[in-house]
PDB file of C-alpha atoms and ligand atoms in Angstrom:
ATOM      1  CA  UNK A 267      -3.361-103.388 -86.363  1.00  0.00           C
ATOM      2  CA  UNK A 268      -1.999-101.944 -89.276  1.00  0.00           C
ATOM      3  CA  UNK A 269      -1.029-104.291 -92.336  1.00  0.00           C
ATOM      4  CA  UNK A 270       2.084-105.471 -93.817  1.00  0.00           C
ATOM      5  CA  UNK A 271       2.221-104.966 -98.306  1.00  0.00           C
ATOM      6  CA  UNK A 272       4.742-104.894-100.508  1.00  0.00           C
ATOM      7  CA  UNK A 273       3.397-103.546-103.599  1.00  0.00           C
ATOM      8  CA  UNK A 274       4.811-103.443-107.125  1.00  0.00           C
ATOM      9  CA  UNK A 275       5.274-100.538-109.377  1.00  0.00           C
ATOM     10  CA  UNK A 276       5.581-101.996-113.069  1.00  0.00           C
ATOM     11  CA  UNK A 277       5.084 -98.452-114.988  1.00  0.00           C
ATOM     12  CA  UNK A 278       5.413 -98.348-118.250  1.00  0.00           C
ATOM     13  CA  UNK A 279       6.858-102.573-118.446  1.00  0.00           C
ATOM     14  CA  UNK A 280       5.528-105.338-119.816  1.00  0.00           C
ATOM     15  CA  UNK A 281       3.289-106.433-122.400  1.00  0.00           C
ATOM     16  CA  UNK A 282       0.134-108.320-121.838  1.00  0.00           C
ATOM     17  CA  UNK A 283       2.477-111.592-122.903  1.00  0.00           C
ATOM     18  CA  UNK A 284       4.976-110.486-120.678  1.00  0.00           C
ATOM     19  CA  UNK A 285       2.607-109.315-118.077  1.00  0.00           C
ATOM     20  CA  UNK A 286       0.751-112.878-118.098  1.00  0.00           C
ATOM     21  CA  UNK A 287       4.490-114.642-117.758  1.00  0.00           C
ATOM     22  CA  UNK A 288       5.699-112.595-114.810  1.00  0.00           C
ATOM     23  CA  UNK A 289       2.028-113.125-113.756  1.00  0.00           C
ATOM     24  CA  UNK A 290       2.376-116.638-113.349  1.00  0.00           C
ATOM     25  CA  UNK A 291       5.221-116.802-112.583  1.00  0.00           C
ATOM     26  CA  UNK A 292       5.277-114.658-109.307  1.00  0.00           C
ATOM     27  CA  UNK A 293       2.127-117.059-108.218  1.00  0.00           C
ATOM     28  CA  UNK A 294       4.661-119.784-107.944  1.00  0.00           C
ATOM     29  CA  UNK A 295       7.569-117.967-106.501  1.00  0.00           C
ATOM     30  CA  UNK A 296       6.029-115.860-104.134  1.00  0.00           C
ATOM     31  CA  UNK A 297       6.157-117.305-100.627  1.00  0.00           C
ATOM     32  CA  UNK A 298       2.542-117.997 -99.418  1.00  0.00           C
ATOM     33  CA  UNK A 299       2.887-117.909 -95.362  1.00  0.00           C
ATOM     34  CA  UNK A 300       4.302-114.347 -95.127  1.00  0.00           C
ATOM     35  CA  UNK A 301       1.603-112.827 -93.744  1.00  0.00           C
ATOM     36  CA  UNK A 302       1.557-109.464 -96.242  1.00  0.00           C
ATOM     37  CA  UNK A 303      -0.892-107.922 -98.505  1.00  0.00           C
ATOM     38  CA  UNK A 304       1.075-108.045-102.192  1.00  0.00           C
ATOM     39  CA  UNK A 305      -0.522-106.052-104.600  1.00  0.00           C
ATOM     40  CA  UNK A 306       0.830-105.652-108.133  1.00  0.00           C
ATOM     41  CA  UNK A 307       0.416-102.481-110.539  1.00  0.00           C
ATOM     42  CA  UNK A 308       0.787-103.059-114.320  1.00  0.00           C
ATOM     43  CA  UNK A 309       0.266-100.359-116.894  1.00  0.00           C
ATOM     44  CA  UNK A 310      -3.786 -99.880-117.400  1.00  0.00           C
ATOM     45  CA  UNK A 311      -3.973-101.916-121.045  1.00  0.00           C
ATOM     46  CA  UNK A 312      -3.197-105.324-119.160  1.00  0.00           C
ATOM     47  CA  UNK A 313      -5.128-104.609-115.740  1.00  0.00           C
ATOM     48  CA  UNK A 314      -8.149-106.746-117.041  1.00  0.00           C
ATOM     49  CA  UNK A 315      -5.689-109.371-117.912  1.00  0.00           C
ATOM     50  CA  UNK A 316      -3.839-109.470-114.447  1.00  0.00           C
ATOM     51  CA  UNK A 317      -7.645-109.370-112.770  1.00  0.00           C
ATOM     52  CA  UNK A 318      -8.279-112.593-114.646  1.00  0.00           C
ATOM     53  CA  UNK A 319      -4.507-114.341-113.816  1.00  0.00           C
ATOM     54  CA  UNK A 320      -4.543-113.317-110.533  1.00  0.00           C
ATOM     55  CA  UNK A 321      -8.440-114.469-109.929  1.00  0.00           C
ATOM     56  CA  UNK A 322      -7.310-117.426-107.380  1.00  0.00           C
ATOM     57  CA  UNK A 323      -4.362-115.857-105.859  1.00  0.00           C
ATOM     58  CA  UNK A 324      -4.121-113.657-103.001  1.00  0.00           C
ATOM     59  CA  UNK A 325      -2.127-110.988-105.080  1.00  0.00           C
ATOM     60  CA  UNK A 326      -4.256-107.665-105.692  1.00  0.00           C
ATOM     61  CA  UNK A 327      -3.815-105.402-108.527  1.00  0.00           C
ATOM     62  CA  UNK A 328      -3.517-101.499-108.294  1.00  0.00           C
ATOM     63  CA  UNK A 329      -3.524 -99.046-111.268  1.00  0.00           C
ATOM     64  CA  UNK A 330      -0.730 -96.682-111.930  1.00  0.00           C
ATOM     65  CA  UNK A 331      -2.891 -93.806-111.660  1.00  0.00           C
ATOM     66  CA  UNK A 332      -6.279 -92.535-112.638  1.00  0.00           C
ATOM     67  CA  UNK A 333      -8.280 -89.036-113.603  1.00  0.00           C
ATOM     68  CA  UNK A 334      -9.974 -86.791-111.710  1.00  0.00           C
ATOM     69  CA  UNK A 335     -13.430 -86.545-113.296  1.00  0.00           C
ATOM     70  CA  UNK A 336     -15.930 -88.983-113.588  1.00  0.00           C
ATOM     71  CA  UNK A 337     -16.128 -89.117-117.115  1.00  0.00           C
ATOM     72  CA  UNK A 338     -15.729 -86.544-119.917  1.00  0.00           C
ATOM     73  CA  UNK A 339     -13.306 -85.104-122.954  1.00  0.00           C
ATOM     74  CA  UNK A 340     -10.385 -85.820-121.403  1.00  0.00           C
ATOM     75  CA  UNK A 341      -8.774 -88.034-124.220  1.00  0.00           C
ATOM     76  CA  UNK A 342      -6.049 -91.055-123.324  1.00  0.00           C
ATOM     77  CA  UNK A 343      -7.458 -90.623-119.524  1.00  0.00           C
ATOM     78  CA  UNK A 344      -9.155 -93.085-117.412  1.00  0.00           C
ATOM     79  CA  UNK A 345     -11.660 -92.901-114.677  1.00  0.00           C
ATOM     80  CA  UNK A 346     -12.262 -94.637-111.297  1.00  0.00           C
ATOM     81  CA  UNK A 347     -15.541 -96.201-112.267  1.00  0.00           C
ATOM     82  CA  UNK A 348     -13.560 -97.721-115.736  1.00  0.00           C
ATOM     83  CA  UNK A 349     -11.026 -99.143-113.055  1.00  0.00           C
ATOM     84  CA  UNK A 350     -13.700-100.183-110.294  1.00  0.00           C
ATOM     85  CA  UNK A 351     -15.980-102.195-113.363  1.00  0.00           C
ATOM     86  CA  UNK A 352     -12.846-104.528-114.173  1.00  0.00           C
ATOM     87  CA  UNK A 353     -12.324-104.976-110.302  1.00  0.00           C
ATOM     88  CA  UNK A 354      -9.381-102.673-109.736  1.00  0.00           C
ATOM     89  CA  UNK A 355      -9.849-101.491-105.810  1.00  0.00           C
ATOM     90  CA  UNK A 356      -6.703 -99.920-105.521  1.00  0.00           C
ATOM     91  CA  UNK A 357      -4.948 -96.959-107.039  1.00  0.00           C
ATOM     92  CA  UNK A 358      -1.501 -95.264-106.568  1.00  0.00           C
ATOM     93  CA  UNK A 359      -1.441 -91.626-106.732  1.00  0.00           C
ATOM     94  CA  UNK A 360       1.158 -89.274-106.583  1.00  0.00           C
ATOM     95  CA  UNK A 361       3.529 -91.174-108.021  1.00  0.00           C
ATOM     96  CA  UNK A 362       7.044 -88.745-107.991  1.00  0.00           C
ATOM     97  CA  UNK A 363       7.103 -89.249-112.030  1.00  0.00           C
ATOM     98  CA  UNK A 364       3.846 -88.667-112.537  1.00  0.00           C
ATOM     99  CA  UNK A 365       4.462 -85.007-109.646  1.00  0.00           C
ATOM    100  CA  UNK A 366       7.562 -84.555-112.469  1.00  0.00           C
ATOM    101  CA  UNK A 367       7.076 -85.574-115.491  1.00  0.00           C
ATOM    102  CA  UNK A 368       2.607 -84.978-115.844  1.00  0.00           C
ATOM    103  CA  UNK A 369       2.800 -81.752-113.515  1.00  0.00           C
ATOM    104  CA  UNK A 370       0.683 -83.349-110.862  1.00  0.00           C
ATOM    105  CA  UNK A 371       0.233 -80.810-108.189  1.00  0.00           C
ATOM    106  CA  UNK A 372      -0.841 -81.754-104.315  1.00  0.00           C
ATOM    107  CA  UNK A 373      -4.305 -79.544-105.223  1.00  0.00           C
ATOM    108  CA  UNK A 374      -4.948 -82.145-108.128  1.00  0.00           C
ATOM    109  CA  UNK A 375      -3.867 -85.232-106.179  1.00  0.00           C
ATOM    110  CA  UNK A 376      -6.478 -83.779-103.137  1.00  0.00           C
ATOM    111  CA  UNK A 377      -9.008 -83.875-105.885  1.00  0.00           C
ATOM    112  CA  UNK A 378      -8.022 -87.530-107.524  1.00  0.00           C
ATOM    113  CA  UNK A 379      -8.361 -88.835-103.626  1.00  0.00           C
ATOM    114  CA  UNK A 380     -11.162 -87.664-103.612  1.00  0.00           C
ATOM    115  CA  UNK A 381     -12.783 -89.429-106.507  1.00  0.00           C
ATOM    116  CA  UNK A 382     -10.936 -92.583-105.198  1.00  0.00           C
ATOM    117  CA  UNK A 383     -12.449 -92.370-102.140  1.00  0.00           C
ATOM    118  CA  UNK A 384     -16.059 -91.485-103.690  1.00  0.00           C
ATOM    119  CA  UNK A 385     -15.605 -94.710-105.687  1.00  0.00           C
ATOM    120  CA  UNK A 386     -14.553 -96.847-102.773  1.00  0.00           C
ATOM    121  CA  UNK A 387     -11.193 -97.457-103.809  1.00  0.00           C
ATOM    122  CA  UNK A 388      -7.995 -97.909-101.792  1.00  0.00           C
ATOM    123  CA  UNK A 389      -5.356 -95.126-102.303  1.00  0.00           C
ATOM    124  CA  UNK A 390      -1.444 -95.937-102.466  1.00  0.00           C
ATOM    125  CA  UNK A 391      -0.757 -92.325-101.906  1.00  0.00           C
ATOM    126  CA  UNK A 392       2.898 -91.471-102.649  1.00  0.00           C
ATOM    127  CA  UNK A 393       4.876 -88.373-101.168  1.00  0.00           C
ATOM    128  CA  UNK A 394       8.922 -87.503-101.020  1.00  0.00           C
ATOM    129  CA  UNK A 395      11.037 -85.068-100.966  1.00  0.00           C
ATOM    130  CA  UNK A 396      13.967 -84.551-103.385  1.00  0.00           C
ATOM    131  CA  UNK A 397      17.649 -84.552-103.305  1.00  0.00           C
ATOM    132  CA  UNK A 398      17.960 -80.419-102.917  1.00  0.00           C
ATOM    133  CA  UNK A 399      15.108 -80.596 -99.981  1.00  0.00           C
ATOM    134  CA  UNK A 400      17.158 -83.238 -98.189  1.00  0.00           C
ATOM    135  CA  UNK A 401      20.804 -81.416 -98.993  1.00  0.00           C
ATOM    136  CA  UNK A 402      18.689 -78.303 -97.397  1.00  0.00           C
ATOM    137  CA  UNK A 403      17.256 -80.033 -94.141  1.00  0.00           C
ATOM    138  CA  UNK A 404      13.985 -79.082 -95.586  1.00  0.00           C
ATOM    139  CA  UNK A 405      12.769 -82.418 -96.610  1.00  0.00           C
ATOM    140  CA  UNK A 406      10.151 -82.999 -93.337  1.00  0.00           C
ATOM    141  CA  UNK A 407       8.759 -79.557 -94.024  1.00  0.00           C
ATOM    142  CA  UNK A 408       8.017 -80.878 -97.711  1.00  0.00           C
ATOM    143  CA  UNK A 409       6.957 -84.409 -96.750  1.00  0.00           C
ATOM    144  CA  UNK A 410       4.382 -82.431 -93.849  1.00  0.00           C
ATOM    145  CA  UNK A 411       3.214 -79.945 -96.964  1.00  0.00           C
ATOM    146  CA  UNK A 412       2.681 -83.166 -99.421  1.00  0.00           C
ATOM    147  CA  UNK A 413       0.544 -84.587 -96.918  1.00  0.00           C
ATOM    148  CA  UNK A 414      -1.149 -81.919 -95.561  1.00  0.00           C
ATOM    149  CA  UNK A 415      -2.010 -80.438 -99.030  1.00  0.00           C
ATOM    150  CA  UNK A 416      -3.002 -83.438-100.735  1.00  0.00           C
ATOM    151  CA  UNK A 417      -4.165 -85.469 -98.333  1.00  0.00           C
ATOM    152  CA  UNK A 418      -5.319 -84.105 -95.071  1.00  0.00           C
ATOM    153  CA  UNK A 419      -8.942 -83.091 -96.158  1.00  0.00           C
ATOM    154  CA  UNK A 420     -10.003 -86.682 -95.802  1.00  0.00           C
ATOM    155  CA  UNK A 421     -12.243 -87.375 -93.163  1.00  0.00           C
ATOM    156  CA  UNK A 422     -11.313 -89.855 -90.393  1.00  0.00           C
ATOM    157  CA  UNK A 423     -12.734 -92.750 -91.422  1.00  0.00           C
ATOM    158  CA  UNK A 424     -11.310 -92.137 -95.114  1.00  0.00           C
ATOM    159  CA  UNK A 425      -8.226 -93.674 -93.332  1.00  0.00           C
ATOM    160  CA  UNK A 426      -8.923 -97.108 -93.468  1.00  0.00           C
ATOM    161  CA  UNK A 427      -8.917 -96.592 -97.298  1.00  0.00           C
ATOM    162  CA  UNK A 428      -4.980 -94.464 -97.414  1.00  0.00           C
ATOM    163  CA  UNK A 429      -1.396 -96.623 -97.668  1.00  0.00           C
ATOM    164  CA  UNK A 430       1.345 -94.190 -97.692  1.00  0.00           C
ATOM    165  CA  UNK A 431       4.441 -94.824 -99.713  1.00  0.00           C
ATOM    166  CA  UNK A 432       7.016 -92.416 -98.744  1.00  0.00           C
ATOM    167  CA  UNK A 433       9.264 -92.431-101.879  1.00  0.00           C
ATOM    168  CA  UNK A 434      12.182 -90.186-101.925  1.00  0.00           C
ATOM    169  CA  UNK A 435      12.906 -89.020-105.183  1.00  0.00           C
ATOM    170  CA  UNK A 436      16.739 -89.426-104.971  1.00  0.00           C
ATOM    171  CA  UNK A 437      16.310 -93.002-104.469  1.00  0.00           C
ATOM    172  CA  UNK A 438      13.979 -93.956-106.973  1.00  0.00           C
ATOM    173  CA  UNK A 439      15.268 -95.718-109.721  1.00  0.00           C
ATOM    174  CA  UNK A 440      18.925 -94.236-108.766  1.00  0.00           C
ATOM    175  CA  UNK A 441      20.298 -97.339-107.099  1.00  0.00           C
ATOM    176  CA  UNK A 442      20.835 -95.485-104.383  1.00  0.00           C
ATOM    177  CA  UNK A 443      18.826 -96.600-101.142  1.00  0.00           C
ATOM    178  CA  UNK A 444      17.707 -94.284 -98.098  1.00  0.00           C
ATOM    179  CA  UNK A 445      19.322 -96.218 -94.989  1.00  0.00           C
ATOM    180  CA  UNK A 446      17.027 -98.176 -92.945  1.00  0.00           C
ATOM    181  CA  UNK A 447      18.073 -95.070 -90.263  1.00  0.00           C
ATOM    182  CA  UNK A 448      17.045 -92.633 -92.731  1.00  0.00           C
ATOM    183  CA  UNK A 449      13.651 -94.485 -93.477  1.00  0.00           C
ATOM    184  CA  UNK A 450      12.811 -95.081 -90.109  1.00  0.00           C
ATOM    185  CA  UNK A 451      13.647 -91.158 -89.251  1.00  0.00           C
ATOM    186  CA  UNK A 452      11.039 -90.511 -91.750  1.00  0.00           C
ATOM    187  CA  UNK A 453       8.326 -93.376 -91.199  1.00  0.00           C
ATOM    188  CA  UNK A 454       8.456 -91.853 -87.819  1.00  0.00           C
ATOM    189  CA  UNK A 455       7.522 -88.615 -88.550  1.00  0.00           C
ATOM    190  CA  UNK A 456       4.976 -88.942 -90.966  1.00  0.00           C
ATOM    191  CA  UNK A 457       3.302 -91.057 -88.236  1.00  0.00           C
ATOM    192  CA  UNK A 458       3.926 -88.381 -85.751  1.00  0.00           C
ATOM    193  CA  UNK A 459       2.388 -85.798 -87.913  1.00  0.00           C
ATOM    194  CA  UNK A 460      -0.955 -87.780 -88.772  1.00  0.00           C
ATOM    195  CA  UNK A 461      -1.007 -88.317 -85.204  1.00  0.00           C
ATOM    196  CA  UNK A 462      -1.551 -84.396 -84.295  1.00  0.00           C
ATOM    197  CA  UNK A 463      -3.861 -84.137 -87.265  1.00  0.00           C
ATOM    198  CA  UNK A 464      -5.317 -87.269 -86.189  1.00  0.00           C
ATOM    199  CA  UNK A 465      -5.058 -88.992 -83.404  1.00  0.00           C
ATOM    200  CA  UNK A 466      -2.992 -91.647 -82.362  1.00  0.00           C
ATOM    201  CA  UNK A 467      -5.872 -94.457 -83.165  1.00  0.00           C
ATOM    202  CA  UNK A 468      -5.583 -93.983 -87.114  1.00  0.00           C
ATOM    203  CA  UNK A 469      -1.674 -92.819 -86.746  1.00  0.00           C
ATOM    204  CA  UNK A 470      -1.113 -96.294 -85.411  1.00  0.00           C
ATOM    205  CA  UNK A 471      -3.450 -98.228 -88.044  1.00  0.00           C
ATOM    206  CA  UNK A 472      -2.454 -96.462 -90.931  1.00  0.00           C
ATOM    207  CA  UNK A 473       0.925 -98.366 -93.285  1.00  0.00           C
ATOM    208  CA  UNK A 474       3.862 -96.816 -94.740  1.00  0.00           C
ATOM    209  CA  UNK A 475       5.438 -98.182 -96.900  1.00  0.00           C
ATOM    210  CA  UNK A 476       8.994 -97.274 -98.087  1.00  0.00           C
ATOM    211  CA  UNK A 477      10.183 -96.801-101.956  1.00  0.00           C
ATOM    212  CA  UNK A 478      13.903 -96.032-103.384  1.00  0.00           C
ATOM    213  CA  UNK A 479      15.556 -98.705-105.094  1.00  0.00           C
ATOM    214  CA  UNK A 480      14.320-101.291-102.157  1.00  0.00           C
ATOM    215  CA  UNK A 481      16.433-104.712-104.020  1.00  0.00           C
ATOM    216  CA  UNK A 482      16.597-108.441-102.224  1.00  0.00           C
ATOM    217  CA  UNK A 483      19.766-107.810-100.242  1.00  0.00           C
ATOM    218  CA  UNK A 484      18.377-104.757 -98.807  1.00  0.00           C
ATOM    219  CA  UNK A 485      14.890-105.275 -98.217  1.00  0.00           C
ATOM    220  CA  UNK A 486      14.861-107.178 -95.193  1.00  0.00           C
ATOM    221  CA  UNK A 487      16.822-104.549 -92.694  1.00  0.00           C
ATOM    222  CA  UNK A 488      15.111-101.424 -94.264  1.00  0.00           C
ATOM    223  CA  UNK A 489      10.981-103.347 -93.616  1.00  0.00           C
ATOM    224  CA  UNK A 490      12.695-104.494 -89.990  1.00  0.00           C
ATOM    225  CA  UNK A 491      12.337-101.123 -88.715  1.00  0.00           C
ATOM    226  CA  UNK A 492       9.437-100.456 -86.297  1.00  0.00           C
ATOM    227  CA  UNK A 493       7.614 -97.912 -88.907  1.00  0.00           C
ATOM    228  CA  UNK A 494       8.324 -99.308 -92.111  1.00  0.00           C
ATOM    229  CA  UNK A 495       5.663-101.390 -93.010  1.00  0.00           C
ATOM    230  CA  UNK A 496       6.264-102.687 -96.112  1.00  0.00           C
ATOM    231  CA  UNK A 497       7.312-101.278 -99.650  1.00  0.00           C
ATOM    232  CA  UNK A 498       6.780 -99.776-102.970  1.00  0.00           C
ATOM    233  CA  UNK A 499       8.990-101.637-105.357  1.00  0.00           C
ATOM    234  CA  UNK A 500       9.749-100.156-108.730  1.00  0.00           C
ATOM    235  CA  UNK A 501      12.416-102.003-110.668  1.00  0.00           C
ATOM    236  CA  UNK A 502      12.781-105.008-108.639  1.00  0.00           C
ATOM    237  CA  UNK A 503       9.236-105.704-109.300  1.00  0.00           C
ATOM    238  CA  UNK A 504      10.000-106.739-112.849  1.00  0.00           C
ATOM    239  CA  UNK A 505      11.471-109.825-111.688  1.00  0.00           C
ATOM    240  CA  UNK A 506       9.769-112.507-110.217  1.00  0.00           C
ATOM    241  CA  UNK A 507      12.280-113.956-108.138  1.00  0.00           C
ATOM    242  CA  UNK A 508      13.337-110.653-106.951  1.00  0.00           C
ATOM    243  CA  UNK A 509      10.009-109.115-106.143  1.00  0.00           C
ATOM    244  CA  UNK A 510       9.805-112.773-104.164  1.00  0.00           C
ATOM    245  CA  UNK A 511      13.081-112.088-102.244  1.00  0.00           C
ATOM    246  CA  UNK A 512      11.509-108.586-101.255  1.00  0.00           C
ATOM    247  CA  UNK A 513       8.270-110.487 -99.807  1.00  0.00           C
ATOM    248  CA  UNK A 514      10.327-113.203 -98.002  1.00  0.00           C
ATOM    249  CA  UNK A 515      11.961-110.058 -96.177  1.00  0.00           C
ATOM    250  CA  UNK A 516       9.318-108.519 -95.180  1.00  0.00           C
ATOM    251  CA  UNK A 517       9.007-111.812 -92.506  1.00  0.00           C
TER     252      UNK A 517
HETATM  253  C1  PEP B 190       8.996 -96.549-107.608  1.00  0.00           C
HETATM  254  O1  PEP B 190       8.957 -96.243-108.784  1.00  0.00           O
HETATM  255  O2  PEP B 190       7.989 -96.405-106.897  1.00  0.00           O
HETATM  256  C2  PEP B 190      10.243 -97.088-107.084  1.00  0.00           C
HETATM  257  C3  PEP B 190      10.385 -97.190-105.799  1.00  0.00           C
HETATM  258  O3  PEP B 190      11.203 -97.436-108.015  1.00  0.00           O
HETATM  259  P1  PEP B 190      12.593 -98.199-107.731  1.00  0.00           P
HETATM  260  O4  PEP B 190      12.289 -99.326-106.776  1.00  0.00           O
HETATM  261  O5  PEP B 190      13.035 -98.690-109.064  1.00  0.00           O
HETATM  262  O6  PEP B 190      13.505 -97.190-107.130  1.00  0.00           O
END
């Protein structure tokens, strides 16, 4: 059975006063019998602080992102086992900003799974296609080369460790919000293709989770549909009672 999350993207929001406000704040708000995984992701400087916040709640905390190596010259960068020692277990990678705006390539994010997965960590593992790939009907031939490419080495039982968050890049931060249709469409076919690569056992278990400007009056009909299984919230995050709205629709 796979799991329901809705997961928040802070990026670069937030300061560790900020951080420990929204913090507490989102551990009264949030509604506590949804049954869903939350997981928040603030910027690495406050991750110890949201460890320590969030030590009696049932809210996880993610980084943003993380470097391939184990250790080494590689200044401003930070490394699984710095994340795994403050009790991060969770990671997204292949975030579409960092793919843009850091060059991340599906070769490097292949090779920053596989340090994740070496260190035990759970991978948020993000994928979409952009605006020209979806004007061109090519955006499920670049969704099945993001996955294959960067993800499709893993072993079977990696699996259990993988969330997908199919993001497409038109809709994040835009405003503008694939349908639930259009999300489902997709959802459907990433499933489809991890079941041929495989099997239908870990096609089944595995979550996706949709991102694109998911907001409280939308949330509910886009995580109703039968392969959406939760999302990856960017800007709605920043707000408690927002981010709370999101969770209650994920019912
Ligand atoms: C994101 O950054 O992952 C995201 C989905 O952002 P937004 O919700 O703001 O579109």
């Amino acid at each position: 059975m796979r799991n329901k999350i809705v997961a928040g993207n802070w990026k670069m929001h937030k300061t560790a006063v900020e951080t420990k406000q929204l913090l507490n704040e989102l551990i009264d708000k949030l509604p506590n019998d949804v049954e869903a995984q939350i997981i928040v992701a603030p910027t690495f400087v406050n991750l110890s602080l949201a460890i320590n916040v969030l030590e009696n709640s049932n809210i996880a905390v993610a980084a943003q992102n993380m470097h391939q190596a184990e250790a080494g010259a590689f200044t401003g960068e930070i490394s699984a086992s710095m994340l795994t020692n403050i009790g991060v277990q969770t990671v997204i990678l292949g975030h579409s900003e960092r793919r843009a705006y850091f060059h991340e390539t599906d070769a490097l994010l292949a090779e920053k799974v596989n340090t994740a997965l070496k260190h035990d960590m759970n991978v948020i593992f993000c994928f979409g296609e952009e605006l020209k790939d979806r004007q061109d009907n090519q955006h499920f031939n670049v969704v099945e080369n993001q996955l294959r490419d960067g993800l499709f080495h893993i072993e079977n039982n990696a699996w259990e460790k993988i969330i997908l968050a199919y993001e497409p890049v038109w809709a994040i931060g835009t405003g503008e919000t694939a349908t639930p249709e259009q999300a489902q469409e997709m959802h459907e076919f990433i499933r489809e293709t991890i079941r041929k690569h495989y099997g239908s056992d870990i096609a089944e278990d595995v979550s996706i989770l949709y991102g694109g400007s998911v907001k409280p009056d939308n949330a509910k009909e886009i995580f109703s549909k039968p392969d959406v299984d939760g999302g990856l919230i960017g800007g709605a995050a920043l707000k408690a009672e927002d981010f709370s709205k999101i969770v209650e629709g994920i019912r």
